[in-house]
Short mmCIF file of C-alpha atoms and ligand atoms in Angstrom, two decimals:
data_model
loop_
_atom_site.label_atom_id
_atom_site.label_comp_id
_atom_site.label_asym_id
_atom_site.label_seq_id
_atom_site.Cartn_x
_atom_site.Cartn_y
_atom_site.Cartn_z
CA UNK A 10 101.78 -152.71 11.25
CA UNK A 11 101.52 -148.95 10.51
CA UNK A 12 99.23 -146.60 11.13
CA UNK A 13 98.77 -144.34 7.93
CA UNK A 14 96.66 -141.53 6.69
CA UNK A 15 96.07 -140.78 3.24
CA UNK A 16 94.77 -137.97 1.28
CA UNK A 17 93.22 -138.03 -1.87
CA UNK A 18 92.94 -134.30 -3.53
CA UNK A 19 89.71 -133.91 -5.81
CA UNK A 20 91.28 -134.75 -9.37
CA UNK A 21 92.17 -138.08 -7.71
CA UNK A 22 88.35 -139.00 -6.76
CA UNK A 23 87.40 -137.32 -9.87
CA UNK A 24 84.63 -139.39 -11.13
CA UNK A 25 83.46 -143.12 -10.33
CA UNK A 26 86.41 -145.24 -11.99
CA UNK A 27 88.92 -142.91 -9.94
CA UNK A 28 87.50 -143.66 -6.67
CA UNK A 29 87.48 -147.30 -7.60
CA UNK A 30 91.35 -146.55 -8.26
CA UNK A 31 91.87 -144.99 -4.84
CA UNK A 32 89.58 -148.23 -3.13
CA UNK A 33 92.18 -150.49 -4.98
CA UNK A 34 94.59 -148.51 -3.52
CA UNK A 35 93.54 -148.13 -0.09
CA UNK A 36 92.91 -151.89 0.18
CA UNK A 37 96.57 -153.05 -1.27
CA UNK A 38 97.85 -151.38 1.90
CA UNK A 39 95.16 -152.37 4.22
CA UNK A 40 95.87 -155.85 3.32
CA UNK A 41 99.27 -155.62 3.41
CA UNK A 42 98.17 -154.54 7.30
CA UNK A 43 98.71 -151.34 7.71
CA UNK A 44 95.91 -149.37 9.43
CA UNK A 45 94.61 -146.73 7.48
CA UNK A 46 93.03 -143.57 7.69
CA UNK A 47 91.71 -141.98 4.55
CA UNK A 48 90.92 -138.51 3.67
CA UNK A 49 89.24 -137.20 0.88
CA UNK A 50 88.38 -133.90 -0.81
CA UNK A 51 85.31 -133.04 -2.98
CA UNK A 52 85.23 -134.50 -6.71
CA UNK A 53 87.13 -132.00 -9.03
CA UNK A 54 85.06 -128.96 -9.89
CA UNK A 55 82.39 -129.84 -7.62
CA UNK A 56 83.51 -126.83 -4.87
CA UNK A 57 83.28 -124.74 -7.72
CA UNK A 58 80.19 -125.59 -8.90
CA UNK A 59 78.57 -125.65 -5.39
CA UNK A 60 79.66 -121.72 -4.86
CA UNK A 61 78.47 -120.59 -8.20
CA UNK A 62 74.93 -122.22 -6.92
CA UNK A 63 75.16 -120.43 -4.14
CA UNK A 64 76.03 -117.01 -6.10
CA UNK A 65 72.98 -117.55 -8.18
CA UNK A 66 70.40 -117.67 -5.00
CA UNK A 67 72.10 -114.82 -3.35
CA UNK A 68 74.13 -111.88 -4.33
CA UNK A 69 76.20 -112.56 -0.57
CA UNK A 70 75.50 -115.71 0.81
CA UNK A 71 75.88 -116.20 4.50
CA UNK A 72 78.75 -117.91 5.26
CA UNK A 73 77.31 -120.45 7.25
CA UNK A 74 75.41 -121.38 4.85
CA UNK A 75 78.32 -121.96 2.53
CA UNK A 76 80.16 -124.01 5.15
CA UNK A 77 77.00 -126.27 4.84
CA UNK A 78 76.53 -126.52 1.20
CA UNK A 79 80.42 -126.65 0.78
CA UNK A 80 80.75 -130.10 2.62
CA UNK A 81 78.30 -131.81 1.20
CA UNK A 82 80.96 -132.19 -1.36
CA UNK A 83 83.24 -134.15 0.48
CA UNK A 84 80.48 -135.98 2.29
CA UNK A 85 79.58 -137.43 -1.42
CA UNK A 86 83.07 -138.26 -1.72
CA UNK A 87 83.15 -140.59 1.54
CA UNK A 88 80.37 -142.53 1.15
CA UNK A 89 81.61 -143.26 -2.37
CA UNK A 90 84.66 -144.06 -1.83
CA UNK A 91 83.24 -146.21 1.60
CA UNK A 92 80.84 -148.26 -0.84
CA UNK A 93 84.18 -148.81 -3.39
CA UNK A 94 85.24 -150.24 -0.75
CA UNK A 95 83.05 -152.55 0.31
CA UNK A 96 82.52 -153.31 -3.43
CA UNK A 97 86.03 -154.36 -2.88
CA UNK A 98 85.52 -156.63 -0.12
CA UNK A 99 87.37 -153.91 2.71
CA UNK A 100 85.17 -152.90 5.64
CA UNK A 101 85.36 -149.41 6.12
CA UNK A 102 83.14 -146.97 7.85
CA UNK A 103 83.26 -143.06 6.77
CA UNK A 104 82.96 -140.10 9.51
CA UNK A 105 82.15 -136.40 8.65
CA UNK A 106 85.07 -133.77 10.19
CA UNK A 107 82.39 -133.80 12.78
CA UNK A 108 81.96 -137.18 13.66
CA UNK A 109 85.88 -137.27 13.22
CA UNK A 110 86.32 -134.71 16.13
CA UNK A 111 87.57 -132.45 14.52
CA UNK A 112 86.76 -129.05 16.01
CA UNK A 113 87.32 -125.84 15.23
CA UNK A 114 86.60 -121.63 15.63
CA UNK A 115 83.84 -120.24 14.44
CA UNK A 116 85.30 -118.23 11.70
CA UNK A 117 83.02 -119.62 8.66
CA UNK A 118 84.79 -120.39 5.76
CA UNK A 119 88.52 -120.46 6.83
CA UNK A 120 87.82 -121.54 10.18
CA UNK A 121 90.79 -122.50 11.97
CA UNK A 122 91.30 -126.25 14.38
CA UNK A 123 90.95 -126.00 17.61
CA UNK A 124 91.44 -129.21 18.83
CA UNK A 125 90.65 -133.12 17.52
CA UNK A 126 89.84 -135.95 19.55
CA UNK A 127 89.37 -138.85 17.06
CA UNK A 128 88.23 -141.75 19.45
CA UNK A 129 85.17 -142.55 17.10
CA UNK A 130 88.53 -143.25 14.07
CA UNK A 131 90.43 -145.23 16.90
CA UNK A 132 87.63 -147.29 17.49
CA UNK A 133 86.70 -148.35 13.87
CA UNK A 134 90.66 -148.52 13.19
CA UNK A 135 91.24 -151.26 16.13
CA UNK A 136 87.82 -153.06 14.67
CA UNK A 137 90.22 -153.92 11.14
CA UNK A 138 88.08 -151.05 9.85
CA UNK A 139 89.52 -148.49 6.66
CA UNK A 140 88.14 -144.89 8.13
CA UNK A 141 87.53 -142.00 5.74
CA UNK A 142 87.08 -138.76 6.57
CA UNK A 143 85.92 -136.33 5.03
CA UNK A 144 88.46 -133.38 4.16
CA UNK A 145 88.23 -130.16 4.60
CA UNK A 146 85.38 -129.88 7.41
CA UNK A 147 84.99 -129.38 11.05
CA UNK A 148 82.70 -128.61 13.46
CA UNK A 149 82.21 -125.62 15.44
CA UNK A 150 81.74 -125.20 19.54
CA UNK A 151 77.81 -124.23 18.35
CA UNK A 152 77.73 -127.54 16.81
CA UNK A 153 77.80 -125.55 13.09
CA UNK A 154 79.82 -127.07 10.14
CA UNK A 155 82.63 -125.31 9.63
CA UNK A 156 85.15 -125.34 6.67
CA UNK A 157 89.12 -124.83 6.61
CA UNK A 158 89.69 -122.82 3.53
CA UNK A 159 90.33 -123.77 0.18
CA UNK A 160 92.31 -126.81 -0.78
CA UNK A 161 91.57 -127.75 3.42
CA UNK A 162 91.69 -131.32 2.62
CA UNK A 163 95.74 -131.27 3.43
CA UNK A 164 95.08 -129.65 6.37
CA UNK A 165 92.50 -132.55 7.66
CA UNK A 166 95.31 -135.18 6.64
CA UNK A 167 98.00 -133.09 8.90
CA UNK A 168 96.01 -132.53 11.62
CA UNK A 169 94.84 -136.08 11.88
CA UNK A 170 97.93 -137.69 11.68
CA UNK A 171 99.24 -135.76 14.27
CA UNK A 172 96.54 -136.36 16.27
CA UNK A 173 96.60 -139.96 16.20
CA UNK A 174 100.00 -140.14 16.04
CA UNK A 175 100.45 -141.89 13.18
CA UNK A 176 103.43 -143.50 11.35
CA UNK A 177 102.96 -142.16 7.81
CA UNK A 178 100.78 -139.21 6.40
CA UNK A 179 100.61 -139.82 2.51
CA UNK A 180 98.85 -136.66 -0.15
CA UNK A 181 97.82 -138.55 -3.10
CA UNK A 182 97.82 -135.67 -6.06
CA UNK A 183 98.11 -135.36 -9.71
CA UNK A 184 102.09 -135.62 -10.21
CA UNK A 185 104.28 -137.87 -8.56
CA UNK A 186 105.88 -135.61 -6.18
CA UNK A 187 107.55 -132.02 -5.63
CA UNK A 188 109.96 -131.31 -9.01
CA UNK A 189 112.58 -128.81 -9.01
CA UNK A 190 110.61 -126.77 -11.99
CA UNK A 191 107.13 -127.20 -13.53
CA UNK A 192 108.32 -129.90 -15.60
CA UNK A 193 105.75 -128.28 -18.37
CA UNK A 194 107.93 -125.58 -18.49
CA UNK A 195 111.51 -126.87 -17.96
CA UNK A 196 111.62 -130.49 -19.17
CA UNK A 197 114.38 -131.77 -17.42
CA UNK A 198 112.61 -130.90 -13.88
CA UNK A 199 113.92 -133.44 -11.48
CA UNK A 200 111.68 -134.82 -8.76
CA UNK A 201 112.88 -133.52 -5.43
CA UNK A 202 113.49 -136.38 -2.99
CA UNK A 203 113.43 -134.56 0.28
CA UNK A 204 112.24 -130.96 1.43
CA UNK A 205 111.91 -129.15 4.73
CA UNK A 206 108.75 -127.67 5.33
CA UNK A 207 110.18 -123.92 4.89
CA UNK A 208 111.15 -124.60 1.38
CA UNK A 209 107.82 -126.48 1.00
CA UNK A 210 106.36 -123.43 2.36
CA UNK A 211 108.13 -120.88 -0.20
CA UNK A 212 107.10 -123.43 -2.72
CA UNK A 213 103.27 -123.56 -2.06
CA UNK A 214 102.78 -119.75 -1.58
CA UNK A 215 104.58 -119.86 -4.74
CA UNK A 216 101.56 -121.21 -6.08
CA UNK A 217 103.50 -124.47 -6.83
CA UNK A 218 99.51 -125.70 -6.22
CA UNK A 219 100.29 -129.13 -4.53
CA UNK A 220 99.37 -127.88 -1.26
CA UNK A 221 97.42 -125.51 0.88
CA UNK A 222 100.44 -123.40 2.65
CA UNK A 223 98.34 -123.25 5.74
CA UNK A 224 98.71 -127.07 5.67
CA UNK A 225 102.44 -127.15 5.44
CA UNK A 226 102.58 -124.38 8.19
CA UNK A 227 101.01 -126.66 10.55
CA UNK A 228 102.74 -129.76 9.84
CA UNK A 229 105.93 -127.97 10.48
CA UNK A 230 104.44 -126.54 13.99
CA UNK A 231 103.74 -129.86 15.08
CA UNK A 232 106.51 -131.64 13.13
CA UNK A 233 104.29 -134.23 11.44
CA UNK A 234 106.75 -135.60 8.02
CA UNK A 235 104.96 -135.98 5.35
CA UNK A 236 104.90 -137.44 1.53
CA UNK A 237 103.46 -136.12 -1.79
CA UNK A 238 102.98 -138.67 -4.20
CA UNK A 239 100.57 -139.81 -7.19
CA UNK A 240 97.81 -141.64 -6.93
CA UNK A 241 97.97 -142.70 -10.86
CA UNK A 242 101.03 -144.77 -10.58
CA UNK A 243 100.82 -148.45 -10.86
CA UNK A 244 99.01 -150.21 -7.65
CA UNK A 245 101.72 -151.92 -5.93
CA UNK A 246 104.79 -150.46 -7.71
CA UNK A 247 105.02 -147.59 -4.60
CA UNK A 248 107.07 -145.24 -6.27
CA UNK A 249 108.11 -143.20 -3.72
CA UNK A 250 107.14 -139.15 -3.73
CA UNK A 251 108.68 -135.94 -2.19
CA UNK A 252 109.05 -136.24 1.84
CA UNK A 253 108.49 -132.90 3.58
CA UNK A 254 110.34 -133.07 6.88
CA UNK A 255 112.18 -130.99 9.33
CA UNK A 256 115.65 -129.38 8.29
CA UNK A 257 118.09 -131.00 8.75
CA UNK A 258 122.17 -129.52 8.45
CA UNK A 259 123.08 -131.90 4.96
CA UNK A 260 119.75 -130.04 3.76
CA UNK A 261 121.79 -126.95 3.30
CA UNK A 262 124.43 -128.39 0.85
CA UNK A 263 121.74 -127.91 -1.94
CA UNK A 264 122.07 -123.95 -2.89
CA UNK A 265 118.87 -123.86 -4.80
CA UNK A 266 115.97 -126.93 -4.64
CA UNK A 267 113.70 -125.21 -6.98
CA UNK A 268 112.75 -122.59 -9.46
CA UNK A 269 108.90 -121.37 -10.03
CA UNK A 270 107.80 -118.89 -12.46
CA UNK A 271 103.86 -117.25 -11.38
CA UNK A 272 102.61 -116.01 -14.68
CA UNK A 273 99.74 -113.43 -14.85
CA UNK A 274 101.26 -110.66 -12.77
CA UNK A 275 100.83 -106.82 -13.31
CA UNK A 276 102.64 -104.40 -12.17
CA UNK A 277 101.62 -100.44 -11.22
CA UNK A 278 104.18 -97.51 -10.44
CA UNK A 279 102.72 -94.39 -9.02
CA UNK A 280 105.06 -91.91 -9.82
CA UNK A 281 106.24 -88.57 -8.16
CA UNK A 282 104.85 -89.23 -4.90
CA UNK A 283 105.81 -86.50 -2.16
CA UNK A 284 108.70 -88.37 -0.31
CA UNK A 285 106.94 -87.96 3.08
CA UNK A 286 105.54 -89.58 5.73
CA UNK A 287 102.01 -91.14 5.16
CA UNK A 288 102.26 -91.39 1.64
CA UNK A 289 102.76 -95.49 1.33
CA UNK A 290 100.68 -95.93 4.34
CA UNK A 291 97.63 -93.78 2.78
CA UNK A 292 97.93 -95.59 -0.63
CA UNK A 293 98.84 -99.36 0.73
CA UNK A 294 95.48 -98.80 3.26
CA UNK A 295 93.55 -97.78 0.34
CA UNK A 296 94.38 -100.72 -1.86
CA UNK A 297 93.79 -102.96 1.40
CA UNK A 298 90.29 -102.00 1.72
CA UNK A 299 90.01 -102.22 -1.69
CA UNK A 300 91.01 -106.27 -1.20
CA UNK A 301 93.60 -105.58 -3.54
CA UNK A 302 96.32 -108.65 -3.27
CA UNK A 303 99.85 -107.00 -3.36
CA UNK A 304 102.80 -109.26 -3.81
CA UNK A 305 105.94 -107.13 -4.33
CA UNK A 306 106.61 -103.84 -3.33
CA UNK A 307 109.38 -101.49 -4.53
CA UNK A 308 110.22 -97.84 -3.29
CA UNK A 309 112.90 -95.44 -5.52
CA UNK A 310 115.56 -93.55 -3.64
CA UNK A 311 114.12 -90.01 -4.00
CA UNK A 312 115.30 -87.84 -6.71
CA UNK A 313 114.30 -83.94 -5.23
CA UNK A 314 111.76 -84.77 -3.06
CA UNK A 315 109.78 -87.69 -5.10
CA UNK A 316 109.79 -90.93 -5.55
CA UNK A 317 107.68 -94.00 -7.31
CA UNK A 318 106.07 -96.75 -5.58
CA UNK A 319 106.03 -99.97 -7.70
CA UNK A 320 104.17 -102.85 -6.60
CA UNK A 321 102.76 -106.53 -8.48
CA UNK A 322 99.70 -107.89 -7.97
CA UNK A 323 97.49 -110.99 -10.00
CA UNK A 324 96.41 -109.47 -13.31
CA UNK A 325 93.09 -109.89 -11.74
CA UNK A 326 93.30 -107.78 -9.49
CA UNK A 327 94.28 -104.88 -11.47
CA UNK A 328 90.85 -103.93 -12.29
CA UNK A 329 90.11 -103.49 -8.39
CA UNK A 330 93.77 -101.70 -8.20
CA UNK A 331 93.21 -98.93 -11.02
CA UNK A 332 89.35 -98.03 -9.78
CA UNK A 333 91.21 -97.38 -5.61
CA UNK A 334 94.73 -96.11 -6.75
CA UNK A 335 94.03 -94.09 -9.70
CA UNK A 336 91.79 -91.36 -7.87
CA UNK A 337 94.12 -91.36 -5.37
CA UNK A 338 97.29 -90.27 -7.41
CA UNK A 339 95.90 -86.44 -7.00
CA UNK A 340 94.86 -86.87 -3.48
CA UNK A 341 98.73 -88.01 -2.50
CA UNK A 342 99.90 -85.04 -4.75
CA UNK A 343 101.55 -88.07 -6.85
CA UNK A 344 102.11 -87.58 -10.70
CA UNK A 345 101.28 -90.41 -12.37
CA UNK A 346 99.82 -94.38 -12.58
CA UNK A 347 100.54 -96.74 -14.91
CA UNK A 348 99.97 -100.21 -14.88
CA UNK A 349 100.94 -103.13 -17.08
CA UNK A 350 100.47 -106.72 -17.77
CA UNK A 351 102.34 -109.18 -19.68
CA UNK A 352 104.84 -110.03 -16.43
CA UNK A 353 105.65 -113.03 -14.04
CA UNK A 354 107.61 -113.20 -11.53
CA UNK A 355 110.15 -116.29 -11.23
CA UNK A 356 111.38 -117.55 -7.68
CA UNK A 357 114.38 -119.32 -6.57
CA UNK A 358 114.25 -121.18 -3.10
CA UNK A 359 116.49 -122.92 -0.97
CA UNK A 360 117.68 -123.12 2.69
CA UNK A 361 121.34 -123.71 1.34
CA UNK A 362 120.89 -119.79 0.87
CA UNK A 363 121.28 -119.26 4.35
CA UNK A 364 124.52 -120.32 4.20
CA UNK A 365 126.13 -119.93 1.03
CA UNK A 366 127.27 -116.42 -0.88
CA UNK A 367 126.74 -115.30 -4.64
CA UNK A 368 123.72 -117.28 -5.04
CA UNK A 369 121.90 -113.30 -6.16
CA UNK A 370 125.24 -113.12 -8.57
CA UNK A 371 124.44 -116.79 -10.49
CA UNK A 372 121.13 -115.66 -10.72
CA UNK A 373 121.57 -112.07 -12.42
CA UNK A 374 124.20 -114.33 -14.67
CA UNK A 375 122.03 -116.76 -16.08
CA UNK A 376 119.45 -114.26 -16.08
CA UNK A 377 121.78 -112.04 -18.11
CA UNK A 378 122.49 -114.97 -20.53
CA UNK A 379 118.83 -115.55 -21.50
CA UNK A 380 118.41 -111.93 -22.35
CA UNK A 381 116.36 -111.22 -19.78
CA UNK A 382 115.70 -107.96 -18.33
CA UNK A 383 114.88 -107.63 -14.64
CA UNK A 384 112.54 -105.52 -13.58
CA UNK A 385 112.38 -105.97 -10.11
CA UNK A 386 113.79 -107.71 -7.44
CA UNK A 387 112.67 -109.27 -4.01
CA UNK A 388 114.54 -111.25 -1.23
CA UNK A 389 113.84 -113.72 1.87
CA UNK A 390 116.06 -115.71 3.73
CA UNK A 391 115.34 -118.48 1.72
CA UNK A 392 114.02 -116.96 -1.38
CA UNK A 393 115.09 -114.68 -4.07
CA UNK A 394 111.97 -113.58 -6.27
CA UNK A 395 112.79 -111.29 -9.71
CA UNK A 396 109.95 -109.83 -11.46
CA UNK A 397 110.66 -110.48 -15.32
CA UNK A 398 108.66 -109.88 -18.88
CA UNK A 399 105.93 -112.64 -19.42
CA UNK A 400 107.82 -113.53 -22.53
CA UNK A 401 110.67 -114.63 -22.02
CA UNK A 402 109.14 -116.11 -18.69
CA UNK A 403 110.34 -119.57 -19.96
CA UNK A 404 113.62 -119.51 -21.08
CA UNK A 405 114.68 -117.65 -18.26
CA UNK A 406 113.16 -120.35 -15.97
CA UNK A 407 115.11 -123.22 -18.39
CA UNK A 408 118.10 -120.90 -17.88
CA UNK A 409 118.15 -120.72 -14.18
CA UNK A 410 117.34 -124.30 -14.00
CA UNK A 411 120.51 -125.16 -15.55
CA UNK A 412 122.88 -122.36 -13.82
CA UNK A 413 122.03 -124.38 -10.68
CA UNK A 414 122.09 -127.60 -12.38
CA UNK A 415 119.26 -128.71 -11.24
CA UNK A 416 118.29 -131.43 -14.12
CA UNK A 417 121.39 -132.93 -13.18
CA UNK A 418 121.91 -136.00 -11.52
CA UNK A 419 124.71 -135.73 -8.93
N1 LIG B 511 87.05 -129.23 -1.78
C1 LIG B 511 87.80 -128.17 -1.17
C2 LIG B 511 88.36 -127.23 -2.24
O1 LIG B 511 88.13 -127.45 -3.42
C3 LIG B 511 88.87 -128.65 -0.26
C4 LIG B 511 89.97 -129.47 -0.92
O2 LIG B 511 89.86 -129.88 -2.07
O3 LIG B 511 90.99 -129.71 -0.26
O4 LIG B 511 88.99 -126.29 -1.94
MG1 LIG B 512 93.86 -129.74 -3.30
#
């Protein structure tokens, strides 16, 4: 007998006959007798919806007030999914974060655990009991809701199963697992069969949109393994998914695990800025206030005195960019900004990295091959990000895919 915890993401519990789906599932394992924990986010779009009510009643809505209409999302989704089961003949009992133990700081919104003591799951677990818990959702020290930021769900399912120790935490998504490409893009995207959580890390700040990064971040501080996998695929057939775990040395022998491409980028140079001290740090603060998101950032070598400053951001943000950073191109003595959309940025990642040489090299190649033109360039230990035109976005992410064969089956 195991002790498992499972996570179903919103798409997953998406309307009535999905949450029957996930009950179906939930019980093949419970009566195959395995104890299980379940955790569940809010039916798709219903987050959304909820914050554009709240936008309607208030220009800035407090955000403890948003922590309490928030989870009433997943609250729906427990009892729902609770009653599927029963429907199914399963007892289960669902718990709100709060009722789970789960506690955390006050910071509303994107409040952070503090500490869980789930004796109220252990003691419906030992009665033969399926527990679900609602994702996503804490309580504070006050006693006020709380919420873990968006896509928190993953972080509940972490946090529990390394609280209770548990033998297995399983996220039940959309696809059937981490693949080396968006398989959309570059057809002969493999499924990845293991990861450690710093490439899984890359991957979801990559926007790779399986999980919440924060949630990865704490599964590798407290070293809890765990596995993406679909919750569409056939009840019983347990296909296995990705497993996230801790590096291990053979991890390295794979150069490259996976290419991304982030589409909707824009990019802004500010030209002929006074090569001083202050300069970045003036502009950079500016943006900051502005809550500008910056991604990359480039600096020329200085040609008599000036330079440019190049940076990316979401094409979203550009709006927010040009209305702080244009103004401010006279203030810094600077000559010129100019912004432009149309670009994404594709991403190579893998630990192998560390440890093997000329990995930049076969990626300029088949970058070269495509026809591709870089336009910047960005480096981590693990990651090598070049900033590309939007067009030819997917061909150069086919191309890299093959240079580091990774449709292939070794
Ligand atoms: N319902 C929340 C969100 O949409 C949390 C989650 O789905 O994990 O962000
Ligand atoms: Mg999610």
């Amino acid at each position: 007998m195991s002790l498992i915890v499972q996570k179903y993401g919103g798409t997953s519990v998406g309307n009535a006959e999905r949450i029957k789906n996930v009950a179906a599932r939930v019980a093949r394992w419970h009566r195959d007798g395995h104890q299980i924990v379940v955790v569940v986010s809010a039916m798709s779009g219903v987050t959304d919806g909820l914050l554009k009510l709240a936008r309607e009643v208030a220009p800035e809505p407090a955000e403890r007030e948003i922590d309490m209409l928030l989870s009433t999302g997943e609250q729906t989704t427990i009892a729902l999914t609770a009653m599927a089961l029963h429907a199914a003949g399963v007892p289960a009992v669902s718990l709100t974060g709060a009722q789970a133990g789960i506690v955390t700081d006050g910071l509303h919104t994107k409040a952070k655990i503090a500490n869980i003591t789930p004796k109220k799951v252990r003691q419906h677990l030992d009665a033969g009991a399926v527990v679900i818990v609602a994702g996503f959702q804490g309580q504070n020290e006050e006693g006020s809701i709380t919420t873990l930021g968006r896509g928190g769900s993953d972080l509940t399912a972490i946090a529990l199963a390394a609280a209770l120790k548990a033998d297995l935490c399983q996220i039940y998504t959309d696809v059937d697992g981490v693949y080396t490409a968006d398989p959309r893009l570059v057809p002969n995207a493999r499924k990845i069969d293991v990861l450690s959580y710093d490439e899984m890390l890359e991957m979801a700040a990559l926007g790779s949109k399986v999980m919440q990064a924060r949630s990865v971040e704490f599964a590798k501080k407290f070293n809890v393994p765990f596995e993406v996998r679909s919750s569409f695929s056939e009840i019983g057939s347990n296909v296995p998914g990705t497993l996230i775990k801790e590096e291990m040395k053979s991890m390295e022998q794979v150069v490259v695990r996976g290419v991304s491409l982030e589409k909707n980028q824009a990019k802004v140079t500010v030209s002929g800025v006074p090569d001083q001290p202050g300069v970045a740090a003036k502009l950079f603060t500016a943006l900051a206030e502005g809550h500008v998101n910056i991604d990359v950032i480039v600096q020329n070598v200085s040609n008599q005195g000036a330079t440019d400053i190049t940076f990316t951001l979401h094409k979203d943000d550009l709006p927010k960019a040009r209305k702080v950073a244009e103004p401010l191109v006279a203030a810094l003595g600077a000559k010129n900004f100019t912004a432009q959309e149309g670009i994404s940025k594709l991403s190579i990642v893998g630990i192998g990295m560390r440890s093997h040489s000329g990995v930049a090299a076969s990626l300029f190649r088949a970058l070269s091959g495509a026809g591709v033109n870089v336009q910047m360039i960005s480096t981590s230990e693990i990651k090598i990000s070049v900033v590309i035109d939007e067009a030819g976005g997917p061909a150069a992410a086919q191309a890299v895919h093959d240079a580091f064969e990774l449709g292939a089956v070794k």
